[in-house]
Every structure is written in structure tokens, then in C-alpha cells.
PDB file of C-alpha atoms in Angstrom:
ATOM      1  CA  MET L   3     156.194  70.506-134.456  1.00 82.00           C
ATOM      2  CA  ASN L   4     152.552  71.555-134.290  1.00 89.00           C
ATOM      3  CA  ILE L   5     150.454  73.861-132.125  1.00 90.00           C
ATOM      4  CA  GLN L   6     149.015  70.957-130.125  1.00 91.00           C
ATOM      5  CA  GLN L   7     152.493  69.738-129.189  1.00 92.00           C
ATOM      6  CA  ILE L   8     153.320  73.226-127.993  1.00 92.00           C
ATOM      7  CA  ARG L   9     150.168  73.275-125.845  1.00 91.00           C
ATOM      8  CA  TYR L  10     151.107  69.917-124.335  1.00 92.00           C
ATOM      9  CA  PHE L  11     154.655  71.100-123.593  1.00 93.00           C
ATOM     10  CA  VAL L  12     153.454  74.339-121.955  1.00 92.00           C
ATOM     11  CA  LYS L  13     150.955  72.517-119.745  1.00 91.00           C
ATOM     12  CA  ALA L  14     153.594  69.994-118.629  1.00 92.00           C
ATOM     13  CA  ALA L  15     155.978  72.863-117.880  1.00 92.00           C
ATOM     14  CA  GLN L  16     153.349  74.686-115.843  1.00 91.00           C
ATOM     15  CA  LEU L  17     152.224  71.698-113.766  1.00 91.00           C
ATOM     16  CA  GLN L  18     155.604  69.901-113.624  1.00 90.00           C
ATOM     17  CA  ASN L  19     153.732  66.609-113.349  1.00 90.00           C
ATOM     18  CA  LEU L  20     153.008  64.313-116.275  1.00 88.00           C
ATOM     19  CA  THR L  21     149.828  62.798-114.855  1.00 89.00           C
ATOM     20  CA  ALA L  22     148.331  66.161-113.874  1.00 90.00           C
ATOM     21  CA  ALA L  23     149.266  67.717-117.217  1.00 89.00           C
ATOM     22  CA  ALA L  24     147.804  64.793-119.159  1.00 89.00           C
ATOM     23  CA  LYS L  25     144.556  65.107-117.238  1.00 89.00           C
ATOM     24  CA  ALA L  26     144.444  68.851-117.936  1.00 88.00           C
ATOM     25  CA  VAL L  27     144.760  68.336-121.712  1.00 88.00           C
ATOM     26  CA  PHE L  28     142.492  65.249-121.792  1.00 89.00           C
ATOM     27  CA  ILE L  29     144.957  62.636-122.989  1.00 91.00           C
ATOM     28  CA  SER L  30     146.744  59.737-121.312  1.00 91.00           C
ATOM     29  CA  PRO L  31     150.115  60.226-119.585  1.00 89.00           C
ATOM     30  CA  GLN L  32     151.641  57.809-122.093  1.00 91.00           C
ATOM     31  CA  ALA L  33     150.350  59.845-125.042  1.00 92.00           C
ATOM     32  CA  LEU L  34     151.571  63.104-123.486  1.00 91.00           C
ATOM     33  CA  SER L  35     155.008  61.615-122.820  1.00 91.00           C
ATOM     34  CA  LYS L  36     155.202  60.457-126.425  1.00 93.00           C
ATOM     35  CA  GLN L  37     154.337  63.937-127.714  1.00 92.00           C
ATOM     36  CA  ILE L  38     156.972  65.608-125.524  1.00 92.00           C
ATOM     37  CA  ILE L  39     159.639  63.096-126.527  1.00 93.00           C
ATOM     38  CA  SER L  40     158.745  63.687-130.185  1.00 93.00           C
ATOM     39  CA  LEU L  41     159.122  67.446-129.676  1.00 92.00           C
ATOM     40  CA  GLU L  42     162.498  66.983-127.957  1.00 92.00           C
ATOM     41  CA  GLU L  43     163.710  64.763-130.775  1.00 93.00           C
ATOM     42  CA  GLU L  44     162.631  67.295-133.383  1.00 93.00           C
ATOM     43  CA  LEU L  45     164.386  70.120-131.534  1.00 91.00           C
ATOM     44  CA  GLY L  46     167.420  67.999-130.751  1.00 92.00           C
ATOM     45  CA  ALA L  47     167.439  69.009-127.082  1.00 92.00           C
ATOM     46  CA  ALA L  48     166.110  67.807-123.738  1.00 93.00           C
ATOM     47  CA  LEU L  49     163.353  70.103-122.473  1.00 93.00           C
ATOM     48  CA  PHE L  50     162.709  68.361-119.148  1.00 92.00           C
ATOM     49  CA  GLU L  51     164.613  66.627-116.408  1.00 91.00           C
ATOM     50  CA  ARG L  52     162.500  63.642-115.333  1.00 89.00           C
ATOM     51  CA  LYS L  53     162.581  63.232-111.569  1.00 82.00           C
ATOM     52  CA  ARG L  54     160.106  60.475-110.798  1.00 74.00           C
ATOM     53  CA  ALA L  55     156.721  62.169-110.947  1.00 71.00           C
ATOM     54  CA  ARG L  56     158.175  65.654-111.492  1.00 85.00           C
ATOM     55  CA  TYR L  57     159.017  67.172-114.844  1.00 89.00           C
ATOM     56  CA  GLU L  58     161.447  70.061-114.319  1.00 91.00           C
ATOM     57  CA  LEU L  59     162.503  72.303-117.185  1.00 92.00           C
ATOM     58  CA  THR L  60     166.106  72.225-118.335  1.00 93.00           C
ATOM     59  CA  PRO L  61     167.776  75.574-119.096  1.00 92.00           C
ATOM     60  CA  THR L  62     166.896  75.000-122.755  1.00 94.00           C
ATOM     61  CA  GLY L  63     163.379  74.043-121.719  1.00 91.00           C
ATOM     62  CA  ARG L  64     162.927  77.320-119.823  1.00 91.00           C
ATOM     63  CA  ALA L  65     163.972  79.328-122.869  1.00 91.00           C
ATOM     64  CA  VAL L  66     161.657  77.327-125.112  1.00 93.00           C
ATOM     65  CA  TYR L  67     158.812  77.706-122.595  1.00 92.00           C
ATOM     66  CA  HIS L  68     159.090  81.513-122.703  1.00 89.00           C
ATOM     67  CA  GLU L  69     158.844  81.528-126.504  1.00 90.00           C
ATOM     68  CA  ALA L  70     156.085  78.896-126.475  1.00 90.00           C
ATOM     69  CA  GLU L  71     153.921  81.086-124.230  1.00 87.00           C
ATOM     70  CA  ILE L  72     154.299  84.008-126.617  1.00 87.00           C
ATOM     71  CA  LEU L  73     153.564  81.746-129.586  1.00 88.00           C
ATOM     72  CA  LEU L  74     150.380  80.363-128.019  1.00 86.00           C
ATOM     73  CA  ASP L  75     149.153  83.793-126.978  1.00 82.00           C
ATOM     74  CA  GLY L  76     149.730  85.098-130.487  1.00 82.00           C
ATOM     75  CA  TYR L  77     148.008  82.078-132.024  1.00 84.00           C
ATOM     76  CA  ASP L  78     144.939  82.420-129.801  1.00 79.00           C
ATOM     77  CA  ASP L  79     144.760  86.155-130.478  1.00 78.00           C
ATOM     78  CA  SER L  80     144.943  85.499-134.235  1.00 80.00           C
ATOM     79  CA  VAL L  81     142.100  82.993-134.001  1.00 78.00           C
ATOM     80  CA  GLU L  82     139.967  85.589-132.206  1.00 72.00           C
ATOM     81  CA  ARG L  83     140.816  88.228-134.793  1.00 71.00           C
ATOM     82  CA  ILE L  84     139.835  85.871-137.620  1.00 75.00           C
ATOM     83  CA  LYS L  85     136.528  85.152-135.887  1.00 67.00           C
ATOM     84  CA  GLY L  86     136.009  88.885-135.466  1.00 59.00           C
ATOM     85  CA  ILE L  87     136.513  89.491-139.191  1.00 61.00           C
ATOM     86  CA  VAL L  88     133.927  86.843-140.006  1.00 61.00           C
ATOM     87  CA  ARG L  89     131.481  88.274-137.468  1.00 53.00           C
ATOM     88  CA  ARG L  90     131.878  91.736-138.965  1.00 52.00           C
ATOM     89  CA  GLU L  91     131.287  90.400-142.471  1.00 53.00           C
ATOM     90  CA  ASN L  92     128.075  88.864-141.131  1.00 51.00           C
ATOM     91  CA  ASN L  93     126.934  92.394-140.168  1.00 50.00           C
ATOM     92  CA  SER L  94     127.472  92.026-136.431  1.00 68.00           C
ATOM     93  CA  LEU L  95     128.510  95.140-134.520  1.00 83.00           C
ATOM     94  CA  THR L  96     132.179  94.703-133.720  1.00 85.00           C
ATOM     95  CA  LEU L  97     134.639  96.892-131.837  1.00 88.00           C
ATOM     96  CA  VAL L  98     138.122  96.573-130.386  1.00 89.00           C
ATOM     97  CA  CYS L  99     139.088  97.439-126.833  1.00 88.00           C
ATOM     98  CA  PRO L 100     142.606  97.365-125.342  1.00 85.00           C
ATOM     99  CA  GLU L 101     143.557  95.697-122.056  1.00 67.00           C
ATOM    100  CA  ARG L 102     140.089  94.896-120.694  1.00 68.00           C
ATOM    101  CA  ARG L 103     139.475  98.637-120.536  1.00 73.00           C
ATOM    102  CA  LEU L 104     135.669  98.477-120.535  1.00 76.00           C
ATOM    103  CA  LYS L 105     136.003  97.170-116.971  1.00 68.00           C
ATOM    104  CA  ALA L 106     136.741 100.765-115.977  1.00 66.00           C
ATOM    105  CA  LEU L 107     133.316 102.017-117.051  1.00 76.00           C
ATOM    106  CA  ASN L 108     130.567 101.522-114.502  1.00 73.00           C
ATOM    107  CA  PRO L 109     127.907 100.689-115.446  1.00 81.00           C
ATOM    108  CA  ASN L 110     129.192  99.042-118.602  1.00 84.00           C
ATOM    109  CA  PRO L 111     127.630 100.939-121.554  1.00 89.00           C
ATOM    110  CA  VAL L 112     127.912  97.930-123.865  1.00 88.00           C
ATOM    111  CA  GLU L 113     125.806  95.781-121.561  1.00 89.00           C
ATOM    112  CA  ILE L 114     123.180  98.546-121.332  1.00 91.00           C
ATOM    113  CA  PHE L 115     123.255  98.968-125.120  1.00 90.00           C
ATOM    114  CA  GLU L 116     122.641  95.252-125.686  1.00 86.00           C
ATOM    115  CA  LYS L 117     119.692  95.237-123.286  1.00 88.00           C
ATOM    116  CA  GLU L 118     118.133  98.333-124.824  1.00 89.00           C
ATOM    117  CA  THR L 119     118.583  97.363-128.480  1.00 85.00           C
ATOM    118  CA  GLY L 120     118.649  93.572-128.388  1.00 82.00           C
ATOM    119  CA  ALA L 121     121.761  93.741-130.552  1.00 82.00           C
ATOM    120  CA  ALA L 122     124.846  91.625-129.938  1.00 82.00           C
ATOM    121  CA  VAL L 123     128.199  93.391-129.662  1.00 86.00           C
ATOM    122  CA  GLU L 124     131.385  91.482-130.360  1.00 84.00           C
ATOM    123  CA  ILE L 125     134.268  92.990-128.376  1.00 87.00           C
ATOM    124  CA  LEU L 126     137.764  92.074-129.519  1.00 86.00           C
ATOM    125  CA  ASP L 127     139.979  92.511-126.452  1.00 85.00           C
ATOM    126  CA  LEU L 128     143.381  92.998-128.070  1.00 86.00           C
ATOM    127  CA  PRO L 129     146.766  94.598-127.381  1.00 85.00           C
ATOM    128  CA  ASP L 130     146.774  98.371-127.865  1.00 86.00           C
ATOM    129  CA  VAL L 131     148.956  98.407-130.962  1.00 86.00           C
ATOM    130  CA  ILE L 132     146.782  95.793-132.679  1.00 88.00           C
ATOM    131  CA  CYS L 133     143.649  97.736-131.706  1.00 88.00           C
ATOM    132  CA  ASP L 134     145.016 100.707-133.601  1.00 87.00           C
ATOM    133  CA  GLU L 135     145.692  98.508-136.640  1.00 87.00           C
ATOM    134  CA  TYR L 136     142.112  97.228-136.568  1.00 88.00           C
ATOM    135  CA  ILE L 137     140.691 100.729-136.343  1.00 88.00           C
ATOM    136  CA  THR L 138     142.804 102.227-139.129  1.00 86.00           C
ATOM    137  CA  GLY L 139     142.443  99.061-141.241  1.00 84.00           C
ATOM    138  CA  HIS L 140     138.621  99.258-141.102  1.00 82.00           C
ATOM    139  CA  ARG L 141     138.333  95.745-139.698  1.00 83.00           C
ATOM    140  CA  VAL L 142     135.797  96.875-137.108  1.00 85.00           C
ATOM    141  CA  HIS L 143     132.980  99.417-137.034  1.00 84.00           C
ATOM    142  CA  PHE L 144     134.917 101.555-134.556  1.00 88.00           C
ATOM    143  CA  GLY L 145     137.214 101.065-131.594  1.00 91.00           C
ATOM    144  CA  LEU L 146     138.793 102.238-128.376  1.00 91.00           C
ATOM    145  CA  SER L 147     142.406 103.343-128.351  1.00 89.00           C
ATOM    146  CA  THR L 148     144.975 104.609-125.867  1.00 87.00           C
ATOM    147  CA  GLU L 149     146.010 107.503-128.093  1.00 81.00           C
ATOM    148  CA  PRO L 150     144.309 109.310-130.976  1.00 78.00           C
ATOM    149  CA  PRO L 151     145.278 108.271-134.519  1.00 75.00           C
ATOM    150  CA  ASP L 152     145.644 110.833-137.300  1.00 81.00           C
ATOM    151  CA  VAL L 153     143.367 113.709-136.181  1.00 80.00           C
ATOM    152  CA  SER L 154     142.758 114.793-139.772  1.00 85.00           C
ATOM    153  CA  ARG L 155     140.908 111.545-140.435  1.00 87.00           C
ATOM    154  CA  TYR L 156     139.775 110.287-137.024  1.00 90.00           C
ATOM    155  CA  ARG L 157     137.620 111.825-134.336  1.00 89.00           C
ATOM    156  CA  SER L 158     138.913 110.837-130.872  1.00 90.00           C
ATOM    157  CA  THR L 159     136.960 111.495-127.685  1.00 89.00           C
ATOM    158  CA  PRO L 160     138.583 110.825-124.268  1.00 87.00           C
ATOM    159  CA  ILE L 161     136.334 108.779-121.979  1.00 86.00           C
ATOM    160  CA  ALA L 162     138.545 107.466-119.165  1.00 83.00           C
ATOM    161  CA  VAL L 163     142.029 107.537-117.697  1.00 83.00           C
ATOM    162  CA  SER L 164     144.072 105.011-115.747  1.00 84.00           C
ATOM    163  CA  LYS L 165     147.507 105.070-114.190  1.00 89.00           C
ATOM    164  CA  LEU L 166     150.240 102.482-114.393  1.00 92.00           C
ATOM    165  CA  CYS L 167     150.766 100.805-111.036  1.00 93.00           C
ATOM    166  CA  ALA L 168     152.834  98.058-109.468  1.00 93.00           C
ATOM    167  CA  VAL L 169     151.101  94.731-108.832  1.00 91.00           C
ATOM    168  CA  VAL L 170     152.591  92.443-106.158  1.00 90.00           C
ATOM    169  CA  LYS L 171     151.609  89.596-103.881  1.00 88.00           C
ATOM    170  CA  TYR L 172     150.474  90.742-100.450  1.00 87.00           C
ATOM    171  CA  THR L 173     153.498  88.904 -98.995  1.00 88.00           C
ATOM    172  CA  HIS L 174     155.966  90.719-101.280  1.00 90.00           C
ATOM    173  CA  PRO L 175     158.691  92.834 -99.559  1.00 91.00           C
ATOM    174  CA  LEU L 176     157.340  95.929-101.352  1.00 93.00           C
ATOM    175  CA  ALA L 177     153.715  95.302-100.396  1.00 91.00           C
ATOM    176  CA  GLU L 178     153.748  97.786 -97.483  1.00 92.00           C
ATOM    177  CA  LYS L 179     154.939 100.726 -99.561  1.00 94.00           C
ATOM    178  CA  GLU L 180     152.529 103.537-100.386  1.00 94.00           C
ATOM    179  CA  ARG L 181     154.370 104.336-103.627  1.00 96.00           C
ATOM    180  CA  ILE L 182     157.034 102.458-105.573  1.00 95.00           C
ATOM    181  CA  SER L 183     159.987 104.134-107.259  1.00 95.00           C
ATOM    182  CA  PHE L 184     162.334 102.849-109.933  1.00 95.00           C
ATOM    183  CA  GLU L 185     164.979 102.553-107.202  1.00 94.00           C
ATOM    184  CA  ASP L 186     162.675 100.203-105.252  1.00 94.00           C
ATOM    185  CA  LEU L 187     162.399  97.918-108.283  1.00 93.00           C
ATOM    186  CA  LYS L 188     166.110  97.176-108.458  1.00 90.00           C
ATOM    187  CA  GLY L 189     166.798  93.576-107.495  1.00 85.00           C
ATOM    188  CA  TYR L 190     163.327  92.333-108.428  1.00 90.00           C
ATOM    189  CA  PRO L 191     162.214  90.901-111.760  1.00 88.00           C
ATOM    190  CA  VAL L 192     159.650  93.194-113.344  1.00 90.00           C
ATOM    191  CA  ARG L 193     156.823  91.551-115.259  1.00 86.00           C
ATOM    192  CA  ALA L 194     155.309  93.701-118.000  1.00 85.00           C
ATOM    193  CA  LYS L 195     153.248  93.023-121.084  1.00 81.00           C
ATOM    194  CA  ASN L 196     155.177  92.817-124.352  1.00 81.00           C
ATOM    195  CA  LYS L 197     155.826  95.550-126.897  1.00 81.00           C
ATOM    196  CA  LEU L 198     152.341  95.265-128.391  1.00 84.00           C
ATOM    197  CA  PHE L 199     151.027  96.953-125.240  1.00 85.00           C
ATOM    198  CA  LYS L 200     151.416 100.669-124.632  1.00 86.00           C
ATOM    199  CA  SER L 201     151.616 100.083-120.888  1.00 86.00           C
ATOM    200  CA  TYR L 202     154.902  98.253-121.578  1.00 87.00           C
ATOM    201  CA  ILE L 203     156.091 100.996-123.909  1.00 88.00           C
ATOM    202  CA  THR L 204     155.209 103.758-121.427  1.00 91.00           C
ATOM    203  CA  PHE L 205     156.920 101.983-118.532  1.00 92.00           C
ATOM    204  CA  THR L 206     160.131 101.063-120.372  1.00 91.00           C
ATOM    205  CA  GLU L 207     160.457 104.574-121.784  1.00 92.00           C
ATOM    206  CA  ALA L 208     160.081 106.024-118.277  1.00 94.00           C
ATOM    207  CA  ALA L 209     162.680 103.597-116.906  1.00 93.00           C
ATOM    208  CA  LYS L 210     165.108 104.573-119.645  1.00 92.00           C
ATOM    209  CA  ARG L 211     164.428 108.253-119.059  1.00 92.00           C
ATOM    210  CA  ASN L 212     165.296 107.796-115.375  1.00 92.00           C
ATOM    211  CA  GLY L 213     168.421 105.766-116.116  1.00 92.00           C
ATOM    212  CA  ALA L 214     166.944 102.764-114.294  1.00 91.00           C
ATOM    213  CA  GLU L 215     168.569  99.455-115.218  1.00 90.00           C
ATOM    214  CA  LEU L 216     165.833  96.965-114.395  1.00 89.00           C
ATOM    215  CA  ASN L 217     165.315  93.282-115.040  1.00 86.00           C
ATOM    216  CA  ILE L 218     162.228  93.738-117.206  1.00 82.00           C
ATOM    217  CA  LEU L 219     160.710  90.492-118.407  1.00 77.00           C
ATOM    218  CA  ARG L 220     158.218  90.794-121.225  1.00 65.00           C
ATOM    219  CA  ASN L 221     155.272  88.618-120.430  1.00 58.00           C
ATOM    220  CA  SER L 222     152.448  86.871-122.256  1.00 55.00           C
ATOM    221  CA  THR L 223     149.733  88.914-123.915  1.00 55.00           C
ATOM    222  CA  ASN L 224     146.842  87.412-121.995  1.00 58.00           C
ATOM    223  CA  TYR L 225     145.775  88.681-118.593  1.00 61.00           C
ATOM    224  CA  PRO L 226     145.596  85.290-116.785  1.00 61.00           C
ATOM    225  CA  GLY L 227     149.160  84.539-117.867  1.00 62.00           C
ATOM    226  CA  PHE L 228     150.275  87.931-116.566  1.00 66.00           C
ATOM    227  CA  VAL L 229     148.620  87.299-113.180  1.00 70.00           C
ATOM    228  CA  ASN L 230     150.082  83.801-112.874  1.00 69.00           C
ATOM    229  CA  ALA L 231     153.582  85.126-113.520  1.00 68.00           C
ATOM    230  CA  ILE L 232     153.234  87.468-110.538  1.00 75.00           C
ATOM    231  CA  GLU L 233     151.596  84.933-108.237  1.00 68.00           C
ATOM    232  CA  ASP L 234     154.250  82.297-108.869  1.00 61.00           C
ATOM    233  CA  THR L 235     157.356  84.467-108.439  1.00 68.00           C
ATOM    234  CA  ALA L 236     158.789  87.383-106.473  1.00 80.00           C
ATOM    235  CA  ALA L 237     158.175  89.591-109.483  1.00 85.00           C
ATOM    236  CA  VAL L 238     156.647  93.065-109.547  1.00 91.00           C
ATOM    237  CA  GLY L 239     153.983  93.403-112.236  1.00 88.00           C
ATOM    238  CA  VAL L 240     153.285  96.544-114.238  1.00 89.00           C
ATOM    239  CA  GLY L 241     149.497  96.838-114.298  1.00 84.00           C
ATOM    240  CA  LEU L 242     146.765  99.391-114.749  1.00 82.00           C
ATOM    241  CA  SER L 243     144.755 100.998-111.977  1.00 80.00           C
ATOM    242  CA  HIS L 244     141.381 100.133-113.539  1.00 70.00           C
ATOM    243  CA  LEU L 245     141.922  96.370-113.552  1.00 65.00           C
ATOM    244  CA  GLU L 246     140.476  94.214-110.814  1.00 63.00           C
ATOM    245  CA  THR L 247     142.932  93.128-108.130  1.00 62.00           C
ATOM    246  CA  GLU L 248     143.121  89.344-108.119  1.00 60.00           C
ATOM    247  CA  LYS L 249     142.930  87.527-104.795  1.00 67.00           C
ATOM    248  CA  GLY L 250     146.262  87.780-103.004  1.00 75.00           C
ATOM    249  CA  LEU L 251     147.532  90.651-105.192  1.00 85.00           C
ATOM    250  CA  ILE L 252     147.586  94.364-104.455  1.00 89.00           C
ATOM    251  CA  LYS L 253     148.112  97.470-106.597  1.00 91.00           C
ATOM    252  CA  ILE L 254     150.530 100.219-105.545  1.00 93.00           C
ATOM    253  CA  PRO L 255     150.941 103.560-107.377  1.00 93.00           C
ATOM    254  CA  PHE L 256     154.296 104.367-108.920  1.00 95.00           C
ATOM    255  CA  ALA L 257     156.098 107.387-107.522  1.00 94.00           C
ATOM    256  CA  GLU L 258     156.345 108.738-111.064  1.00 94.00           C
ATOM    257  CA  GLU L 259     152.792 108.920-112.337  1.00 93.00           C
ATOM    258  CA  MET L 260     152.357 107.363-115.765  1.00 93.00           C
ATOM    259  CA  TYR L 261     148.962 107.764-117.408  1.00 88.00           C
ATOM    260  CA  TRP L 262     147.082 105.491-119.780  1.00 85.00           C
ATOM    261  CA  ASN L 263     144.221 107.343-121.483  1.00 85.00           C
ATOM    262  CA  LEU L 264     141.324 105.799-123.367  1.00 87.00           C
ATOM    263  CA  TYR L 265     139.573 107.293-126.402  1.00 91.00           C
ATOM    264  CA  VAL L 266     136.587 106.386-128.525  1.00 91.00           C
ATOM    265  CA  VAL L 267     137.907 106.565-132.084  1.00 92.00           C
ATOM    266  CA  GLU L 268     135.710 107.109-135.161  1.00 89.00           C
ATOM    267  CA  ASP L 269     136.702 107.442-138.789  1.00 88.00           C
ATOM    268  CA  LYS L 270     135.312 110.785-139.971  1.00 86.00           C
ATOM    269  CA  THR L 271     134.920 109.418-143.495  1.00 83.00           C
ATOM    270  CA  ALA L 272     133.069 106.225-142.489  1.00 79.00           C
ATOM    271  CA  ASP L 273     129.320 105.824-142.879  1.00 79.00           C
ATOM    272  CA  LEU L 274     128.475 104.218-139.532  1.00 80.00           C
ATOM    273  CA  PRO L 275     125.298 102.178-139.117  1.00 81.00           C
ATOM    274  CA  PRO L 276     122.783 103.690-136.667  1.00 84.00           C
ATOM    275  CA  LEU L 277     123.496 101.043-134.009  1.00 85.00           C
ATOM    276  CA  ALA L 278     127.216 101.871-134.062  1.00 87.00           C
ATOM    277  CA  ALA L 279     126.470 105.592-133.743  1.00 88.00           C
ATOM    278  CA  LYS L 280     124.175 104.900-130.767  1.00 90.00           C
ATOM    279  CA  LEU L 281     126.817 102.806-128.975  1.00 91.00           C
ATOM    280  CA  ILE L 282     129.481 105.456-129.581  1.00 91.00           C
ATOM    281  CA  LYS L 283     127.193 108.070-128.031  1.00 91.00           C
ATOM    282  CA  MET L 284     126.648 105.854-124.971  1.00 92.00           C
ATOM    283  CA  LEU L 285     130.379 105.261-124.567  1.00 90.00           C
ATOM    284  CA  LYS L 286     131.085 108.978-124.695  1.00 88.00           C
ATOM    285  CA  GLU L 287     128.509 109.561-121.953  1.00 87.00           C
ATOM    286  CA  ALA L 288     129.736 106.698-119.755  1.00 80.00           C
ATOM    287  CA  LYS L 289     131.207 107.360-116.336  1.00 68.00           C
ATOM    288  CA  PRO L 290     134.565 105.894-115.282  1.00 61.00           C
ATOM    289  CA  GLY L 291     134.204 103.316-112.532  1.00 46.00           C
ATOM    290  CA  GLU L 292     137.167 104.598-110.538  1.00 44.00           C
TER     291      GLU L 292
END
């Protein structure tokens, strides 16, 4: 089993058509079929039911698909983190930012900074928990975080706030509601990010606190995968108010307000280069776009 086989399997599962999947991954249908058969033989289980042109997942295939998505997301994130380490070692200005959060600042201070200084900024868009690890592990010059680390060592300045909200298709039965409660969510699958994201942690803790027994499905770590999971099912997504609403999806506030704050985090003991200090100052002065 190798990462390319996993990519082939995931694409075939998503498109449910061998020819379309083969075209999407730039190989022949025969080669794709051979790779999937090889994977099935290695696992000792059928992953698909072949129905003429359609490839439908077996129960085992569905379980494997869920894990394969997580594996691929983690692999791609690791590749980006490795690239980020190399970029930092090459003296590029690098920072981490959780959950596309810079989208909430309008105008974007990083874009202004790059135009004014001519410097390139590498932004590692990573899950919240990993962002914290990068900041405290000194893998980046500085970072953005959803909660302050150790205040004795780090200086944390709040710059924006978002709320957790429900994300549904405009045709969803809950789409007309002004606010959504935990009671409303019963009977619907709930799509949330996985435990590396504090939005997931905040939501699941609130559900537990309210005694709500929900069908919470942890989803992939990338944003497109999260959106696709909502578009393709009757699920209710747990999103953030600052994120753009994709076509056909709407955001609805939760009845219980759950906040997601953003901080600029600096190590008090670090000797920051002048460019990093300038960008930090611009971020602190930025205005939320909401």
C-alpha cells in the first residue's frame, strides 16, 4: 500500500466511475483498476461493488474511505509543514494561521505588508492545535492562535473574534431557521472538523455540557473536503462566521453562542527580525472584516 494507491482509491470513491476517476488522476482506466484490485488484495477485502460503469463502496470500503481521507489530509499537511521548515531555514518570513482566519481581516494586512516591503510571507494554514505546536516549538517567526499560550513566556494580543455557526445547503430543512439549537440538530448528521481543530473541541464540549446526544462525524482537515461533505449530504456543518459562504450554502448562528477568538502570539524571549516586528504591528492594527 502506498500513498498514490490511496489517492486513486479516494478519487474512485468520490466519483464512483472508473473512467472519470482515471481521467482525474491522469492514468488509464485499466491502470486505475489494477491499482484498486492490488489494494483490495493487500487488504483482503472488497472495497467496491462494480455495477457496470459505477463503482459503489462496500461497507468496508466506506470505512476505509473515511480513514483514507484523514490519512491524505494529514499527509498533505505534513508536506506543507516540511516545506515551511525549509522556507524558514532559508530566512523567509513564515507564520502559522488557523482555519483560514486571515480571511476575516479586511483589508488583509499580509497583502499590504508584502506590497510595502517587497518581502514574501509564507503562511502555513494549519489546524489550531498544530499552530500552537509550531509557535511554541519555534518553527515559525510568530503565529496566530485561538487562545494564548503560557502568558509568562508569550505575549498574546486579540485581533478578531468569530462565532461558531451552522452551515447547511439552502434546501436543507433547517435552512429557514434564524438560530439553530442542539435540539434542532437531533436526527441530522453533524459534520465538524477533527480534534486538531478548536472549533470541533468547543462544539463537542458544548454538546456534552447540554446533554445533547448528536451524530457528530469528524471530517477531513481541509476546507474543500469539509464543504463537499455538506454539499453532498443532509448534514449540518459546524463552521465559523468569518469564512466565506460557498455557493448554495448558508450560515446560521447557533442559539448558544460559541466564540472563537484570534490572537497574535509572540515569544517574549525571541529576537524577532525587523520585518517580523513590522508585520506583527500591522496585524495588531488590522480591522476585522465582519
